[in-house]
XYZ file of C-alpha atoms in Angstrom:
343
model
C 0.000 0.000 0.000
C 1.261 3.464 -0.950
C 0.143 6.546 0.994
C 0.344 10.142 -0.237
C -0.738 13.637 0.766
C -2.627 15.041 -2.273
C -6.430 15.342 -2.274
C -6.711 12.342 -4.568
C -4.238 10.342 -2.510
C -6.153 11.210 0.665
C -9.239 9.532 -0.792
C -7.091 6.509 -1.660
C -5.611 6.533 1.839
C -9.088 6.495 3.377
C -10.112 3.656 1.093
C -7.001 1.635 1.942
C -7.459 2.226 5.650
C -11.037 0.957 5.386
C -9.739 -2.164 3.652
C -7.361 -2.773 6.553
C -10.250 -2.333 9.003
C -12.364 -4.815 7.007
C -9.527 -7.355 6.946
C -9.078 -6.975 10.700
C -12.837 -7.384 11.291
C -12.923 -10.508 9.102
C -10.082 -12.100 11.064
C -11.715 -11.070 14.342
C -14.985 -12.673 13.158
C -13.192 -15.947 12.349
C -11.487 -15.849 15.720
C -14.744 -15.780 17.642
C -16.911 -17.847 15.291
C -14.399 -20.657 15.548
C -13.969 -20.321 19.320
C -15.606 -23.742 20.014
C -12.977 -25.335 17.737
C -10.072 -23.866 19.732
C -11.160 -25.916 22.747
C -11.367 -29.242 20.867
C -8.099 -29.263 18.937
C -4.683 -28.935 20.488
C -3.248 -27.313 17.353
C -5.943 -24.649 17.459
C -4.212 -22.773 20.262
C -1.240 -21.897 18.058
C -3.557 -20.941 15.177
C -5.480 -18.681 17.514
C -2.235 -16.990 18.504
C -1.464 -16.404 14.847
C -4.843 -14.713 14.395
C -4.259 -12.527 17.438
C -0.757 -11.584 16.206
C -2.267 -10.652 12.840
C -4.828 -8.414 14.552
C -2.125 -6.703 16.613
C 0.076 -6.272 13.536
C -2.775 -4.749 11.482
C -3.531 -2.405 14.380
C 0.114 -1.242 14.374
C 0.001 -0.622 10.616
C -3.205 1.437 11.008
C -1.572 3.491 13.772
C 1.544 4.138 11.661
C -0.659 5.290 8.777
C -2.560 7.462 11.243
C 0.612 9.452 11.968
C 1.136 9.947 8.215
C -2.492 10.816 7.422
C -4.263 11.873 10.673
C -7.325 13.307 8.895
C -8.187 10.039 7.167
C -7.227 8.114 10.314
C -9.793 9.996 12.437
C -12.646 9.221 10.005
C -12.334 5.451 9.776
C -14.167 3.187 12.240
C -12.192 1.464 14.959
C -11.621 -2.223 14.274
C -13.791 -4.611 16.216
C -10.635 -5.911 17.852
C -9.678 -2.392 18.956
C -13.198 -1.712 20.241
C -13.152 -4.932 22.268
C -9.875 -3.799 23.877
C -11.179 -0.295 24.616
C -14.865 -0.716 25.311
C -14.648 -2.158 28.807
C -12.237 0.588 29.880
C -14.415 3.295 28.305
C -17.562 1.825 29.893
C -15.861 1.939 33.282
C -14.843 5.555 32.626
C -18.416 6.474 31.659
C -19.867 4.648 34.668
C -17.469 6.396 37.070
C -18.163 9.752 35.463
C -21.964 9.328 35.708
C -21.653 8.322 39.360
C -19.668 11.507 40.126
C -22.155 13.601 38.140
C -25.090 12.027 39.982
C -23.532 12.837 43.349
C -23.146 16.483 42.297
C -26.977 16.696 42.425
C -27.225 17.996 38.869
C -30.654 18.416 37.251
C -32.068 14.882 36.996
C -33.568 15.313 33.531
C -30.248 16.576 32.144
C -28.362 13.793 33.953
C -30.572 11.044 32.481
C -30.335 12.664 29.041
C -26.527 12.542 29.188
C -26.539 9.013 30.596
C -28.831 7.732 27.835
C -26.860 9.336 24.998
C -23.484 8.123 26.292
C -24.676 4.524 26.549
C -26.377 4.721 23.146
C -23.076 5.936 21.738
C -21.170 3.009 23.258
C -23.757 0.597 21.834
C -22.941 1.705 18.260
C -21.572 -1.062 16.068
C -19.184 1.364 14.359
C -17.257 4.041 16.264
C -14.598 6.216 14.646
C -11.447 7.334 16.427
C -12.661 10.940 16.312
C -15.928 9.938 18.004
C -14.127 7.961 20.720
C -11.729 10.854 21.332
C -14.710 13.202 21.495
C -16.416 11.223 24.283
C -13.235 10.836 26.325
C -12.378 14.556 26.020
C -15.946 15.584 26.917
C -15.922 13.448 30.065
C -12.489 14.758 31.090
C -13.564 18.375 30.636
C -16.746 17.925 32.700
C -14.786 16.155 35.460
C -12.084 18.862 35.547
C -14.725 21.630 35.639
C -16.316 20.225 38.830
C -19.813 20.965 37.533
C -22.226 22.123 40.232
C -25.243 23.465 38.356
C -27.360 22.887 35.261
C -26.318 26.024 33.344
C -22.610 25.233 33.743
C -23.099 21.702 32.408
C -25.239 22.946 29.498
C -22.526 25.456 28.554
C -19.846 22.727 28.555
C -22.010 20.496 26.368
C -22.608 23.436 24.013
C -18.879 24.255 23.853
C -18.130 20.636 22.934
C -20.731 20.476 20.173
C -23.010 18.036 22.036
C -25.682 17.968 19.311
C -27.938 15.166 20.523
C -31.627 15.766 19.700
C -32.584 15.325 23.349
C -30.227 18.136 24.353
C -31.862 20.537 21.872
C -35.342 19.643 23.206
C -34.112 20.053 26.789
C -32.671 23.512 26.013
C -35.814 24.676 24.170
C -38.084 23.476 27.006
C -35.902 25.222 29.584
C -36.084 28.487 27.662
C -39.852 28.210 27.110
C -40.341 27.716 30.865
C -38.285 30.852 31.538
C -40.413 32.799 29.066
C -43.670 31.574 30.644
C -42.543 33.013 33.979
C -42.361 36.513 32.415
C -45.847 38.052 31.934
C -45.037 40.674 29.267
C -43.755 40.273 25.723
C -41.083 42.957 26.086
C -39.555 41.022 28.974
C -39.678 37.754 27.001
C -37.966 39.350 23.989
C -35.306 40.762 26.329
C -34.600 37.234 27.638
C -34.164 36.000 24.053
C -31.799 38.861 23.189
C -29.757 38.261 26.367
C -29.517 34.542 25.567
C -28.436 35.265 21.983
C -25.753 37.598 23.313
C -24.599 34.961 25.823
C -24.281 32.238 23.172
C -22.508 34.617 20.792
C -19.953 35.147 23.545
C -19.222 31.411 23.749
C -16.731 30.028 21.203
C -18.287 27.651 18.683
C -16.986 24.118 18.264
C -16.282 22.171 15.080
C -16.601 18.943 17.071
C -19.914 17.094 16.996
C -21.078 14.095 18.945
C -23.255 13.037 16.012
C -21.621 14.084 12.697
C -24.829 13.422 10.720
C -26.788 16.012 12.784
C -26.527 19.814 12.478
C -24.081 21.575 14.854
C -25.678 22.488 18.177
C -24.638 26.163 17.995
C -26.515 26.532 14.683
C -29.558 24.683 16.065
C -29.831 26.845 19.199
C -29.151 30.170 17.451
C -31.726 29.341 14.770
C -34.248 28.421 17.482
C -33.639 31.713 19.338
C -33.923 33.728 16.122
C -37.271 32.120 15.238
C -38.509 32.594 18.809
C -37.598 36.289 18.778
C -39.295 36.758 15.387
C -42.444 34.987 16.626
C -42.679 37.105 19.801
C -42.072 40.298 17.807
C -44.906 39.370 15.420
C -47.254 38.812 18.380
C -46.183 42.166 19.854
C -46.821 43.940 16.541
C -50.211 42.262 16.221
C -51.220 43.371 19.713
C -50.096 46.904 18.916
C -52.246 46.858 15.755
C -55.269 45.665 17.767
C -54.771 48.468 20.305
C -54.444 51.017 17.499
C -57.652 49.723 15.900
C -59.465 49.953 19.230
C -58.221 53.509 19.737
C -59.274 54.350 16.182
C -62.749 52.974 16.880
C -63.069 55.106 19.991
C -61.815 58.267 18.288
C -64.009 57.904 15.180
C -67.770 57.976 15.706
C -69.610 56.020 13.018
C -73.117 56.934 12.011
C -75.281 53.908 11.449
C -77.244 53.792 8.193
C -80.000 51.213 7.918
C -79.044 49.858 4.504
C -76.925 46.914 3.442
C -73.419 47.726 2.200
C -74.386 47.088 -1.481
C -77.460 49.354 -1.115
C -75.373 52.051 0.598
C -72.733 51.932 -2.143
C -75.433 52.230 -4.848
C -76.966 55.221 -3.045
C -73.569 56.973 -3.033
C -73.220 56.265 -6.753
C -76.703 57.673 -7.323
C -75.653 60.908 -5.591
C -72.546 61.090 -7.805
C -74.388 60.283 -11.040
C -77.104 62.919 -10.371
C -74.551 65.572 -9.430
C -75.403 65.708 -5.728
C -71.766 64.705 -4.954
C -68.739 65.845 -6.943
C -67.467 63.301 -9.455
C -63.842 63.737 -8.398
C -61.460 62.154 -5.875
C -63.732 59.117 -5.906
C -61.351 57.074 -3.752
C -61.318 59.674 -0.990
C -65.090 60.007 -1.207
C -65.700 56.297 -0.627
C -63.032 56.285 2.148
C -64.949 59.083 3.895
C -68.237 57.129 3.845
C -66.503 53.876 4.887
C -64.806 55.652 7.822
C -67.821 57.526 9.141
C -70.689 55.107 8.515
C -71.595 51.589 9.555
C -74.481 49.261 8.722
C -76.407 46.976 11.102
C -74.427 43.983 9.783
C -71.033 45.634 9.187
C -69.301 47.703 11.859
C -66.220 48.419 9.738
C -66.865 48.971 6.049
C -64.022 48.482 3.565
C -63.594 51.524 1.312
C -62.455 49.315 -1.584
C -65.429 46.999 -1.143
C -67.822 49.948 -0.931
C -66.468 51.427 -4.143
C -66.521 48.101 -5.998
C -70.109 47.353 -4.996
C -71.234 50.739 -6.395
C -70.507 49.533 -9.951
C -71.031 45.799 -9.506
C -74.757 46.036 -8.716
C -77.151 43.106 -8.485
C -80.774 43.517 -9.641
C -82.116 42.698 -6.173
C -79.988 45.498 -4.664
C -81.264 48.073 -7.207
C -84.817 46.892 -6.640
C -84.508 47.201 -2.856
C -82.989 50.697 -3.082
C -85.731 51.761 -5.491
C -88.277 50.700 -2.881
C -86.546 52.904 -0.286
C -86.521 55.854 -2.706
C -90.228 55.414 -3.492
C -90.990 55.373 0.247
C -88.998 58.613 0.575
C -90.980 60.201 -2.287
C -94.236 59.088 -0.705
C -93.166 60.694 2.572
C -92.451 63.993 0.781
C -95.805 63.850 -0.979
C -97.670 63.205 2.232
C -95.904 65.799 4.359
C -95.534 68.626 1.861
C -98.645 68.193 -0.330
C -96.645 67.400 -3.435
C -98.970 64.784 -4.866
C -100.909 67.160 -7.112
C -98.141 69.679 -7.563
C -97.181 70.344 -11.152
C -94.100 72.350 -12.029
C -95.093 75.295 -14.317
């Protein structure tokens, strides 16, 4: 096998390293599948030693290549032989760490979250060197920091790119509970802004516990941004409602006992017969919409009022005609106009 340092050779190096891992795993599989045979045949003991020597030798070759090409080395899975050598020690490390963390009386939900994700990680069939290094470094950092409270532990997990889904849900629930305790929207938005500022002050991490999931800093910052936008929209909506209510109080609306279509046709009739000026039509309809209401419509749309004045149904014209006839009859009765003839 030949190993180089160009981009193309790096791909080849990764491929060759994977081949070595597969060879090691195949030998390891034979070693344990044939374990009943080792007990029956005397010669099997020496053959077993040969297999074990091969596994150790392959491991040494992989390590040598790792010094030449550390980037490719970190991406390949550990051999099953290597995992079997490390797993018990790592499990003991995790168990000791969780015991210390439990005694520190950390938030129980956060503790169980961390416990579950660490054991799920160790149960993976394939673990890369980078992932194993990540877990060991995370545990060391938490132990050195002597964590005493929830916020401190959350910050350490954030700084180490702990991007488990459960951690995101835990963080979002914690923040939502903080927001619920604040009665006004301005205070809630201030909490969001303060939290954004706090996270921006923490250095981001390229490390990720789960490489196939988005980085935790991006997840949390995106969540905070959406939360701030949502609260701002609610605040703006409430402001608009208050403004509308104030507008209602400041503008007295005269009720006219016609439907909106009949009212719009009456306005058009005034315009067509010269009783209202045929200019600034938009402003004219806005005036009537602002200062009048109907029994069915408290707030009349100026655009709708104007549109209905030209888009007239027969039933609307017929109903308005009836009103006009009643008005004429009233004039005739009260001012003796029935027999009056203009000379």
